[in-house]
Tab-separated table of C-alpha atoms in Angstrom:
chain	number	residue	atom	x	y	z
A	548	MET	CA	186.865	87.078	180.704
A	549	ARG	CA	183.309	88.184	181.470
A	550	ILE	CA	181.424	88.149	184.751
A	551	ARG	CA	178.844	85.805	183.289
A	552	ASP	CA	181.603	83.185	182.897
A	553	LEU	CA	182.140	83.245	186.672
A	554	LEU	CA	178.398	83.165	187.323
A	555	ALA	CA	178.191	80.055	185.149
A	556	ALA	CA	180.703	78.243	187.403
A	557	SER	CA	178.247	76.413	189.702
A	558	GLU	CA	180.962	75.457	192.195
A	559	LEU	CA	181.401	79.155	193.059
A	560	GLY	CA	177.763	80.027	193.719
A	561	LEU	CA	178.315	83.729	192.992
A	562	THR	CA	175.439	86.217	192.844
A	563	LEU	CA	175.463	89.418	190.787
A	564	LEU	CA	173.968	92.121	193.005
A	565	VAL	CA	174.626	95.139	190.743
A	566	GLY	CA	175.805	95.650	187.186
A	567	ASP	CA	176.065	93.969	183.807
A	568	GLU	CA	177.087	90.333	183.576
A	569	ASP	CA	178.714	91.053	180.189
A	570	THR	CA	181.343	93.230	181.866
A	571	GLU	CA	184.855	91.993	181.068
A	572	PHE	CA	187.838	91.878	183.410
A	573	THR	CA	191.477	91.137	182.688
A	574	ALA	CA	192.869	90.094	186.078
A	575	VAL	CA	191.866	89.150	189.616
A	576	HIS	CA	193.219	91.237	192.501
A	577	VAL	CA	192.624	90.563	196.203
A	578	THR	CA	192.801	93.466	198.642
A	579	ASP	CA	191.395	94.794	201.910
A	580	LEU	CA	193.197	98.137	201.798
A	581	PRO	CA	190.876	101.155	202.199
A	582	ASP	CA	192.545	102.750	199.131
A	583	PRO	CA	194.280	100.195	196.897
A	584	CYS	CA	194.715	102.586	193.936
A	585	ARG	CA	198.498	102.372	193.813
A	586	TYR	CA	198.319	98.622	193.180
A	587	LEU	CA	195.679	98.760	190.439
A	588	THR	CA	196.196	99.304	186.726
A	589	GLY	CA	192.619	99.027	185.480
A	590	GLY	CA	190.389	96.235	184.249
A	591	GLU	CA	190.648	94.058	187.380
A	592	LEU	CA	188.015	92.090	189.270
A	593	VAL	CA	188.812	93.144	192.829
A	594	LEU	CA	187.997	90.602	195.564
A	595	SER	CA	187.650	92.041	199.052
A	596	GLY	CA	186.726	90.660	202.444
A	597	LEU	CA	185.403	94.148	203.415
A	598	MET	CA	187.733	94.431	206.415
A	599	TRP	CA	188.198	98.102	205.499
A	600	ARG	CA	184.528	98.863	206.291
A	601	HIS	CA	183.996	100.391	209.724
A	602	GLU	CA	181.063	102.677	208.910
A	603	PRO	CA	178.622	103.065	205.993
A	604	ALA	CA	180.533	106.029	204.542
A	605	ASP	CA	183.565	103.789	203.990
A	606	SER	CA	181.744	101.997	201.162
A	607	ALA	CA	181.396	105.103	199.004
A	608	ARG	CA	185.068	105.993	199.534
A	609	PHE	CA	186.260	102.484	198.643
A	610	VAL	CA	184.089	102.251	195.525
A	611	ALA	CA	185.198	105.727	194.381
A	612	ALA	CA	188.828	104.629	194.653
A	613	LEU	CA	188.140	101.504	192.588
A	614	ARG	CA	186.233	103.454	189.952
A	615	SER	CA	188.975	106.056	189.586
A	616	SER	CA	191.462	103.237	188.994
A	617	GLY	CA	189.411	101.740	186.178
A	618	VAL	CA	188.474	98.564	188.050
A	619	ALA	CA	186.028	96.372	186.121
A	620	ALA	CA	184.065	94.840	189.023
A	621	LEU	CA	184.066	94.132	192.766
A	622	GLY	CA	183.590	90.785	194.446
A	623	ALA	CA	182.522	91.096	198.107
A	624	GLY	CA	183.116	88.239	200.498
A	625	GLN	CA	180.683	87.508	203.365
A	626	ALA	CA	183.155	86.031	205.833
A	627	TRP	CA	183.900	89.233	207.783
A	628	LEU	CA	180.455	90.851	208.069
A	629	GLY	CA	178.288	87.826	207.285
A	630	HIS	CA	176.553	89.724	204.474
A	631	VAL	CA	177.124	92.366	201.824
A	632	PRO	CA	175.971	95.682	203.375
A	633	ASP	CA	173.311	97.748	201.625
A	634	ASP	CA	175.546	100.839	201.600
A	635	LEU	CA	178.090	98.968	199.487
A	636	VAL	CA	175.374	97.821	197.090
A	637	GLU	CA	174.106	101.392	196.788
A	638	ALA	CA	177.624	102.815	196.274
A	639	CYS	CA	178.322	100.328	193.473
A	640	ALA	CA	174.968	101.034	191.846
A	641	GLN	CA	175.601	104.770	191.854
A	642	ALA	CA	179.142	104.340	190.490
A	643	GLY	CA	178.079	101.834	187.830
A	644	LEU	CA	180.481	99.238	189.244
A	645	PRO	CA	179.329	95.601	188.999
A	646	LEU	CA	179.162	93.900	192.405
A	647	LEU	CA	179.383	90.150	193.030
A	648	GLU	CA	178.442	88.436	196.288
A	649	ILE	CA	180.875	85.650	197.224
A	650	PRO	CA	179.560	83.037	199.696
A	651	THR	CA	181.416	82.469	202.967
A	652	ALA	CA	182.306	78.920	201.955
A	653	VAL	CA	184.098	80.044	198.776
A	654	SER	CA	187.687	81.242	199.131
A	655	PHE	CA	189.144	83.960	196.937
A	656	ARG	CA	191.832	81.479	195.843
A	657	VAL	CA	189.195	79.240	194.284
A	658	VAL	CA	187.688	82.210	192.406
A	659	GLY	CA	191.148	83.022	191.048
A	660	GLU	CA	191.751	79.415	190.013
A	661	VAL	CA	188.488	79.277	188.090
A	662	ALA	CA	189.287	82.559	186.314
A	663	ALA	CA	192.939	81.797	185.491
A	664	PRO	CA	192.472	79.452	182.483
A	665	ARG	CA	190.067	81.833	180.719
A	666	LEU	CA	192.289	84.841	181.451
A	667	SER	CA	195.203	82.932	179.956
A	668	GLY	CA	193.169	82.632	176.786
A	669	ASP	CA	192.735	86.408	176.795
A	670	VAL	CA	196.507	86.775	177.124
A	671	ARG	CA	197.015	84.484	174.117
A	672	ALA	CA	194.634	86.661	172.116
A	673	ALA	CA	196.623	89.750	173.136
A	674	LEU	CA	199.859	88.081	172.052
A	675	GLY	CA	198.272	87.308	168.711
A	676	ARG	CA	197.399	90.972	168.267
A	677	GLN	CA	200.946	91.956	169.162
A	678	ARG	CA	202.353	89.599	166.532
A	679	ARG	CA	200.094	91.111	163.885
A	680	ILE	CA	201.157	94.605	164.918
A	681	VAL	CA	204.844	93.665	164.714
A	682	ASP	CA	204.269	92.209	161.259
A	683	ALA	CA	202.566	95.428	160.161
A	684	VAL	CA	205.499	97.507	161.431
A	685	ALA	CA	207.928	95.259	159.559
A	686	GLU	CA	205.925	95.866	156.390
A	687	GLY	CA	206.242	99.641	156.774
A	688	ALA	CA	202.911	100.541	158.384
A	689	ASP	CA	202.766	104.115	159.711
A	690	LEU	CA	201.012	105.435	162.802
A	691	ALA	CA	197.651	105.799	161.038
A	692	ASP	CA	197.807	102.205	159.781
A	693	LEU	CA	198.786	100.796	163.189
A	694	PHE	CA	196.124	102.799	164.989
A	695	ALA	CA	193.419	101.620	162.619
A	696	LEU	CA	194.613	97.993	162.833
A	697	THR	CA	194.827	97.886	166.635
A	698	ALA	CA	191.570	99.779	167.186
A	699	ALA	CA	189.755	97.357	164.889
A	700	GLU	CA	191.303	94.342	166.650
A	701	LEU	CA	190.184	95.682	170.031
A	702	GLY	CA	186.776	96.826	168.823
A	703	VAL	CA	187.202	100.447	169.923
A	704	SER	CA	187.142	103.756	168.062
A	705	GLY	CA	188.613	107.138	168.810
A	706	ALA	CA	191.619	109.345	168.169
A	707	VAL	CA	195.015	110.436	169.421
A	708	LEU	CA	195.240	114.127	170.330
A	709	SER	CA	198.103	116.463	171.084
A	710	THR	CA	197.914	118.701	174.144
A	711	THR	CA	196.905	121.601	171.877
A	712	GLY	CA	193.858	119.698	170.630
A	713	GLU	CA	195.349	118.676	167.287
A	714	LEU	CA	194.128	115.381	165.863
A	715	VAL	CA	197.274	113.301	165.444
A	716	VAL	CA	195.415	110.268	164.093
A	717	GLY	CA	191.849	108.934	164.131
A	718	SER	CA	188.635	110.895	164.616
A	719	VAL	CA	186.189	111.792	167.383
A	720	THR	CA	182.434	112.300	167.314
A	721	ASP	CA	181.267	115.439	169.098
A	722	PRO	CA	178.240	114.762	171.358
A	723	ALA	CA	177.676	118.537	171.601
A	724	PRO	CA	178.707	120.034	168.228
A	725	GLU	CA	177.168	123.396	169.080
A	726	GLN	CA	179.483	123.814	172.078
A	727	ALA	CA	182.650	125.881	171.739
A	728	PRO	CA	185.533	125.266	171.552
A	729	ALA	CA	185.627	122.193	169.302
A	730	LEU	CA	185.643	118.731	170.877
A	731	PRO	CA	189.369	117.955	170.312
A	732	LEU	CA	190.333	121.086	172.239
A	733	ARG	CA	187.860	120.307	175.034
A	734	LEU	CA	189.271	116.788	175.307
A	735	ALA	CA	192.828	118.140	175.404
A	736	ARG	CA	191.926	120.419	178.300
A	737	ALA	CA	190.215	117.555	180.130
A	738	PHE	CA	193.319	115.399	179.625
A	739	LEU	CA	195.633	118.096	180.985
A	740	SER	CA	193.481	118.916	184.010
A	741	ALA	CA	192.426	115.372	185.010
A	742	PRO	CA	193.713	114.516	188.506
A	743	ARG	CA	193.965	110.874	187.447
A	744	LEU	CA	193.941	108.932	184.183
A	745	PRO	CA	192.108	107.195	182.658
A	746	CYS	CA	189.033	109.370	183.043
A	747	VAL	CA	185.774	109.957	181.203
A	748	ALA	CA	185.065	113.334	179.592
A	749	GLU	CA	182.774	114.486	176.796
A	750	GLY	CA	181.572	110.939	176.113
A	751	HIS	CA	185.134	109.628	175.708
A	752	THR	CA	187.588	107.774	177.935
A	753	LEU	CA	190.995	109.476	178.049
A	754	PHE	CA	194.271	107.578	178.409
A	755	ALA	CA	197.839	108.860	178.472
A	756	VAL	CA	200.091	107.740	175.630
A	757	GLY	CA	203.426	106.841	177.212
A	758	ARG	CA	204.782	108.023	180.533
A	759	GLY	CA	206.169	111.433	179.596
A	760	HIS	CA	205.110	114.784	181.041
A	761	ARG	CA	201.546	115.723	180.090
A	762	ALA	CA	202.652	119.129	178.782
A	763	ALA	CA	204.271	117.388	175.794
A	764	GLY	CA	202.179	114.231	175.846
A	765	TRP	CA	199.519	112.717	173.652
A	766	ALA	CA	196.046	111.701	174.776
A	767	LEU	CA	194.148	108.677	173.545
A	768	ALA	CA	190.403	109.438	173.415
A	769	CYS	CA	188.256	106.305	173.044
A	770	GLU	CA	184.539	106.709	172.400
A	771	GLY	CA	182.301	105.657	175.289
A	772	ASP	CA	183.027	104.742	178.899
A	773	LEU	CA	185.866	102.195	178.912
A	774	LEU	CA	186.708	102.386	182.605
A	775	GLY	CA	185.236	98.919	182.969
A	776	ARG	CA	187.449	97.701	180.110
A	777	ALA	CA	190.440	99.945	180.625
A	778	ASP	CA	192.730	97.179	179.391
A	779	LEU	CA	191.560	97.919	175.834
A	780	GLY	CA	192.546	101.547	176.116
A	781	PHE	CA	195.862	100.719	177.770
A	782	GLU	CA	196.722	98.277	174.986
A	783	LEU	CA	195.856	100.775	172.238
A	784	ALA	CA	197.772	103.546	174.049
A	785	ALA	CA	200.793	101.261	174.365
A	786	CYS	CA	200.707	100.578	170.617
A	787	VAL	CA	200.627	104.318	169.859
A	788	ALA	CA	203.434	104.965	172.378
A	789	LEU	CA	205.568	102.310	170.704
A	790	GLU	CA	205.146	103.948	167.302
A	791	ARG	CA	205.788	107.411	168.758
A	792	THR	CA	209.054	106.135	170.214
A	793	ARG	CA	210.012	104.817	166.794
A	794	MET	CA	209.222	108.200	165.247
A	795	GLU	CA	211.355	109.898	167.904
A	796	GLU	CA	214.443	108.048	166.686
A	797	GLY	CA	214.300	109.968	163.420
A	798	ARG	CA	213.709	113.279	165.184
A	799	ARG	CA	216.821	112.771	167.320
A	800	VAL	CA	218.938	112.917	164.179
A	801	GLU	CA	217.235	116.166	163.118
A	802	ARG	CA	217.737	117.685	166.578
A	803	ARG	CA	221.407	116.813	166.388
A	804	LEU	CA	221.684	118.720	163.093
A	805	VAL	CA	220.151	121.838	164.686
A	806	GLU	CA	222.475	121.494	167.674
A	807	GLN	CA	225.524	121.297	165.378
A	808	LEU	CA	224.317	124.310	163.375
A	809	VAL	CA	223.945	126.477	166.481
A	810	SER	CA	227.329	125.336	167.830
A	811	ALA	CA	228.990	126.184	164.502
A	812	ALA	CA	227.345	129.636	164.499
A	813	PHE	CA	228.926	130.417	167.886
A	814	ALA	CA	232.367	129.129	166.905
A	815	ALA	CA	235.213	131.663	167.106
A	816	GLU	CA	235.861	131.393	163.376
A	817	ALA	CA	232.572	130.379	161.825
A	818	ASP	CA	232.872	129.365	158.175
A	819	PRO	CA	230.036	131.031	156.179
A	820	ALA	CA	230.006	128.260	153.584
A	821	GLU	CA	229.804	125.571	156.272
A	822	LEU	CA	227.016	127.439	158.063
A	823	SER	CA	225.021	127.763	154.852
A	824	ALA	CA	225.435	124.064	154.144
A	825	ARG	CA	224.303	123.158	157.653
A	826	LEU	CA	221.323	125.519	157.320
A	827	ARG	CA	220.248	123.678	154.157
A	828	MET	CA	220.623	120.346	156.005
A	829	CYS	CA	218.123	121.702	158.531
A	830	GLY	CA	215.629	122.355	155.731
A	831	LEU	CA	216.060	126.126	155.294
A	832	GLY	CA	217.192	127.835	152.103
A	833	ALA	CA	219.673	130.719	152.126
A	834	ALA	CA	216.979	133.290	151.271
A	835	GLU	CA	214.140	131.698	153.242
A	836	PRO	CA	212.943	133.818	156.192
A	837	TYR	CA	212.969	132.147	159.585
A	838	SER	CA	212.823	132.933	163.282
A	839	VAL	CA	214.817	131.468	166.147
A	840	VAL	CA	212.595	130.272	168.994
A	841	THR	CA	213.897	129.194	172.411
A	842	ALA	CA	211.870	127.551	175.167
A	843	THR	CA	212.027	126.159	178.691
A	844	ALA	CA	209.357	124.355	180.697
A	845	ALA	CA	209.917	124.275	184.436
A	846	ARG	CA	208.063	123.234	187.567
A	847	PRO	CA	208.706	126.027	190.102
A	848	GLY	CA	209.841	124.652	193.425
A	849	ALA	CA	210.223	121.084	192.158
A	850	THR	CA	213.483	119.357	193.102
A	851	ARG	CA	213.022	116.533	190.629
A	852	GLY	CA	211.527	116.189	187.203
A	853	PRO	CA	212.388	116.604	183.530
A	854	ASP	CA	215.141	118.976	182.431
A	855	PRO	CA	213.543	122.401	181.643
A	856	ALA	CA	215.353	122.649	178.298
A	857	THR	CA	214.436	119.115	177.206
A	858	LEU	CA	210.787	119.459	178.234
A	859	GLY	CA	210.673	122.957	176.755
A	860	GLY	CA	211.829	121.594	173.403
A	861	GLN	CA	209.233	118.821	173.496
A	862	VAL	CA	206.472	121.309	174.307
A	863	LEU	CA	207.637	123.654	171.559
A	864	GLU	CA	207.543	120.855	168.988
A	865	GLU	CA	203.983	119.945	170.008
A	866	LEU	CA	202.850	123.589	169.955
A	867	LEU	CA	204.007	123.811	166.336
A	868	GLY	CA	202.476	120.502	165.302
A	869	ARG	CA	205.818	118.672	165.161
A	870	SER	CA	206.717	120.676	162.050
A	871	VAL	CA	209.999	121.711	163.706
A	872	VAL	CA	212.640	120.104	165.873
A	873	ALA	CA	214.063	121.755	168.985
A	874	ALA	CA	217.570	120.952	170.201
A	875	ALA	CA	217.922	121.110	173.988
A	876	GLY	CA	220.950	123.112	175.162
A	877	ALA	CA	222.295	124.397	178.452
A	878	ASP	CA	220.214	127.583	178.167
A	879	GLY	CA	216.972	126.190	176.809
A	880	ALA	CA	215.785	124.456	173.663
A	881	VAL	CA	216.430	126.105	170.296
A	882	ALA	CA	214.415	125.716	167.082
A	883	LEU	CA	214.663	127.393	163.700
A	884	VAL	CA	211.124	127.980	162.434
A	885	ALA	CA	210.420	128.812	158.796
A	886	LEU	CA	208.131	131.843	158.599
A	887	GLN	CA	204.938	131.702	156.560
A	888	GLY	CA	204.108	135.319	157.386
A	889	PRO	CA	204.999	137.954	159.996
A	890	VAL	CA	206.652	136.897	163.258
A	891	SER	CA	203.472	138.015	165.025
A	892	VAL	CA	201.574	135.135	163.381
A	893	LEU	CA	204.057	132.634	164.813
A	894	ALA	CA	203.884	134.297	168.243
A	895	ASP	CA	200.075	134.223	168.230
A	896	ARG	CA	200.086	130.511	167.394
A	897	LEU	CA	202.427	129.822	170.306
A	898	ARG	CA	200.318	131.925	172.686
A	899	SER	CA	197.187	130.069	171.611
A	900	GLY	CA	198.827	126.743	172.453
A	901	LEU	CA	200.102	127.993	175.808
A	902	GLU	CA	196.582	129.102	176.695
A	903	VAL	CA	195.518	125.449	176.558
A	904	LEU	CA	198.541	124.373	178.608
A	905	SER	CA	197.722	126.981	181.268
A	906	VAL	CA	195.509	124.414	183.028
A	907	LEU	CA	198.766	122.727	184.129
A	908	ARG	CA	199.255	124.887	187.206
A	909	ASP	CA	202.522	123.215	188.187
A	910	THR	CA	204.311	123.820	184.870
A	911	ARG	CA	205.587	127.160	183.570
A	912	VAL	CA	206.472	127.374	179.873
A	913	SER	CA	208.583	130.337	178.727
A	914	ILE	CA	209.206	131.041	175.034
A	915	GLY	CA	211.323	133.686	173.310
A	916	VAL	CA	210.951	134.537	169.607
A	917	SER	CA	213.511	136.429	167.538
A	918	GLY	CA	212.714	138.773	164.682
A	919	ALA	CA	212.628	137.641	161.049
A	920	LEU	CA	216.025	136.415	159.859
A	921	THR	CA	217.583	135.182	156.617
A	922	GLY	CA	220.833	133.392	155.973
A	923	ALA	CA	223.152	131.443	158.237
A	924	ALA	CA	225.098	134.511	159.379
A	925	ALA	CA	222.052	135.730	161.343
A	926	ILE	CA	221.763	132.590	163.497
A	927	ARG	CA	224.011	133.720	166.336
A	928	GLY	CA	222.265	137.065	166.734
A	929	GLY	CA	218.888	135.353	166.476
A	930	VAL	CA	219.732	132.855	169.235
A	931	GLU	CA	220.912	135.670	171.523
A	932	GLU	CA	217.850	137.785	170.732
A	933	ALA	CA	215.436	134.900	171.350
A	934	GLY	CA	217.309	134.028	174.541
A	935	HIS	CA	216.861	137.561	175.911
A	936	ALA	CA	213.163	137.388	175.056
A	937	ARG	CA	212.761	134.007	176.760
A	938	ARG	CA	214.481	135.210	179.933
A	939	LEU	CA	212.060	138.127	179.998
A	940	ALA	CA	209.222	135.588	179.682
A	941	GLU	CA	210.710	133.634	182.608
A	942	ALA	CA	210.799	136.837	184.680
A	943	ARG	CA	207.083	137.215	183.915
A	944	SER	CA	206.391	133.658	185.135
A	945	GLY	CA	206.028	132.235	181.646
A	946	GLY	CA	204.456	133.090	178.318
A	947	VAL	CA	205.656	134.194	174.890
A	948	VAL	CA	207.878	137.240	174.386
A	949	THR	CA	209.021	138.487	170.980
A	950	SER	CA	212.141	140.494	170.182
A	951	ASP	CA	210.018	143.646	169.814
A	952	GLU	CA	209.391	143.617	173.549
A	953	ILE	CA	212.993	143.314	174.712
A	954	TYR	CA	214.084	146.662	173.325
A	955	THR	CA	212.074	148.501	175.973
A	956	HIS	CA	212.236	149.174	179.711
A	957	ALA	CA	210.889	145.630	180.214
A	958	LEU	CA	214.303	144.153	179.376
A	959	LEU	CA	215.999	146.416	181.917
A	960	LEU	CA	213.505	145.387	184.592
A	961	ALA	CA	213.952	141.705	183.727
A	962	THR	CA	217.699	141.955	184.383
A	963	VAL	CA	217.173	143.396	187.876
A	964	PRO	CA	216.809	140.800	190.678
A	965	GLY	CA	213.241	140.348	191.823
A	966	ASP	CA	213.896	141.366	195.419
A	967	VAL	CA	215.494	144.626	194.235
A	968	ARG	CA	212.523	145.398	191.983
A	969	ARG	CA	210.060	144.711	194.786
A	970	SER	CA	212.057	146.808	197.264
A	971	PHE	CA	212.196	149.729	194.802
A	972	ALA	CA	208.445	149.560	194.191
A	973	HIS	CA	207.647	149.252	197.898
A	974	ARG	CA	209.749	152.252	198.981
A	975	LEU	CA	208.097	154.505	196.417
A	976	LEU	CA	204.510	153.226	196.366
A	977	ALA	CA	203.899	151.955	199.913
A	978	PRO	CA	202.595	155.323	201.179
A	979	LEU	CA	200.047	155.370	198.344
A	980	PHE	CA	198.855	151.804	198.928
A	981	ASP	CA	198.558	152.492	202.668
A	982	TYR	CA	196.576	155.685	202.022
A	983	ASP	CA	194.237	153.922	199.570
A	984	ALA	CA	193.639	151.125	202.068
A	985	GLY	CA	192.824	153.533	204.875
A	986	HIS	CA	190.712	156.025	202.930
A	987	GLN	CA	189.099	153.893	200.187
A	988	SER	CA	190.731	156.211	197.646
A	989	GLU	CA	192.295	155.576	194.232
A	990	LEU	CA	195.677	157.271	194.331
A	991	VAL	CA	197.567	154.318	192.803
A	992	ARG	CA	195.062	153.923	189.976
A	993	THR	CA	195.075	157.673	189.359
A	994	LEU	CA	198.882	157.684	189.225
A	995	GLY	CA	198.936	154.883	186.650
A	996	THR	CA	196.276	156.536	184.480
A	997	PHE	CA	198.008	159.917	184.745
A	998	LEU	CA	201.277	158.421	183.482
A	999	ASP	CA	199.513	156.409	180.749
A	1000	THR	CA	197.951	159.635	179.425
A	1001	ALA	CA	201.352	161.390	179.330
A	1002	GLY	CA	200.494	163.645	182.280
A	1003	SER	CA	197.355	165.119	180.717
A	1004	TRP	CA	194.933	166.299	183.400
A	1005	ASN	CA	191.931	166.295	181.072
A	1006	ALA	CA	192.692	162.938	179.422
A	1007	CYS	CA	193.242	161.317	182.830
A	1008	ALA	CA	189.974	162.744	184.170
A	1009	GLU	CA	188.066	161.611	181.092
A	1010	ARG	CA	189.440	158.061	181.268
A	1011	MET	CA	188.646	157.786	185.007
A	1012	HIS	CA	185.233	159.469	184.648
A	1013	VAL	CA	186.000	162.074	187.305
A	1014	HIS	CA	186.279	165.874	187.318
A	1015	VAL	CA	189.652	167.335	186.346
A	1016	ASN	CA	189.909	169.029	189.748
A	1017	THR	CA	189.662	165.570	191.367
A	1018	VAL	CA	192.697	164.488	189.361
A	1019	ARG	CA	194.610	167.626	190.364
A	1020	TYR	CA	193.803	166.996	194.023
A	1021	ARG	CA	194.897	163.360	193.865
A	1022	ILE	CA	198.173	164.134	192.072
A	1023	ARG	CA	198.950	166.805	194.663
A	1024	ARG	CA	198.215	164.286	197.431
A	1025	ILE	CA	200.533	161.720	195.751
A	1026	GLU	CA	203.328	164.303	195.704
A	1027	GLU	CA	202.776	165.145	199.367
A	1028	LEU	CA	202.859	161.491	200.468
A	1029	THR	CA	205.949	160.549	198.437
A	1030	GLY	CA	207.926	163.775	198.383
A	1031	ARG	CA	208.152	163.548	194.569
A	1032	ASP	CA	207.303	166.084	191.836
A	1033	LEU	CA	205.215	164.654	189.002
A	1034	SER	CA	205.959	167.671	186.820
A	1035	THR	CA	209.533	166.393	186.410
A	1036	MET	CA	210.476	163.661	183.938
A	1037	ALA	CA	212.827	161.921	186.405
A	1038	ASP	CA	210.110	161.383	189.018
A	1039	ARG	CA	207.603	160.318	186.378
A	1040	VAL	CA	210.060	157.680	185.163
A	1041	ASP	CA	210.607	156.437	188.717
A	1042	PHE	CA	206.888	156.083	189.293
A	1043	PHE	CA	206.397	154.395	185.905
A	1044	LEU	CA	209.075	151.794	186.645
A	1045	ALA	CA	207.862	151.275	190.217
A	1046	LEU	CA	204.337	150.476	189.013
A	1047	ARG	CA	205.785	147.795	186.723
A	1048	SER	CA	208.248	146.384	189.236
A	1049	GLY	CA	205.961	145.386	192.078
């Protein structure tokens, strides 16, 4: 229903103070709460008696709350204040929110009764669309077909994006094509970082597809500002979510196959022939190179939320464009990824995706990648190798770690409890940090550079742009403060590990 339909009802006597009379709304909601966001879903005509207004600044706060919830318009009653205050008119004008003045003699119930029959007609139209969508599904329509059908029915255009900025279906028009990165990636970042959805970014209105965690979610990007008609976006997002759920049913079977393969590989008496057969069922040939990848996604400090292994598997699948399936286990999700090149190419792709996800400050994704493997017999070792790498990533507060990195001192440090590492570093380096703080010196930096240049006085001096005698003086001061001898390998190793343990 449109605002002009209410204005045409002479028995109401409404006046449009701000906004477009062609604005549509999908429901009528009455409230006098200062912040009614939790009760709003978008697209409503909110009727308010303004009892929340105690000072002019309250108007801007109330209108901002309505706008963030995707409300279509506001109807202000005169009964409480006797008029619609100018500050409310100004706040609505600035926010682009249509504002209706409702006379004192007209009750909100009457406004709702006038709107109800027309809104019912809108509901019938929505049911008609749903029937056509169901018919299309029954005839074998895929996600692209359903998206195109529903978008055309609703009169909107746009695309569905993954959290890595991949176009799942549809297309978007870049209002600033010269800007980097590309629009899909910019929209993905806006979706991940938005404090509340829907929101407007880059000339598009962003909606969440489904109710899952954003780290593994999809974003619906509709062209233009649809906050005033958020119901259109919600309906299209619901259609996409329904099809995604249907697609997930097939992926559950594939995840089960991976889970059975890994379980068989760890069996006490694994049958090579059975393992090879199961590997082929998972889409990998006996001579085809692959890598085992494990992942977790956790919210540090959170007492509730998705299982880290389950969410980690979902994130991993999205990072790799849903070309793999990840089976969630007790120690993280596991996926077997066919290699199209060196393992480093796979690792770089995962790191690139995690860089986008880094805007989610409350979620830490940790991924471990094994070396290149072939044949079913290598699965067990690959899972263990990838698991060690992932635990090292977890010790680093997330990221991607490959098997090359675990065969170094980093693996040893990762197995030591954090409080022990910090205590070790503090006992050895505290005198140097204290001295630097009190004298504005660079003993800690000099120590690190000295060790990185294999104890070369000249190379250290050249890298730090100081005289070699300055380096000699600082190293001698470090030895005096710590009681260590940097000419010995044992003390150099202790310092090296301490610098990487703090």
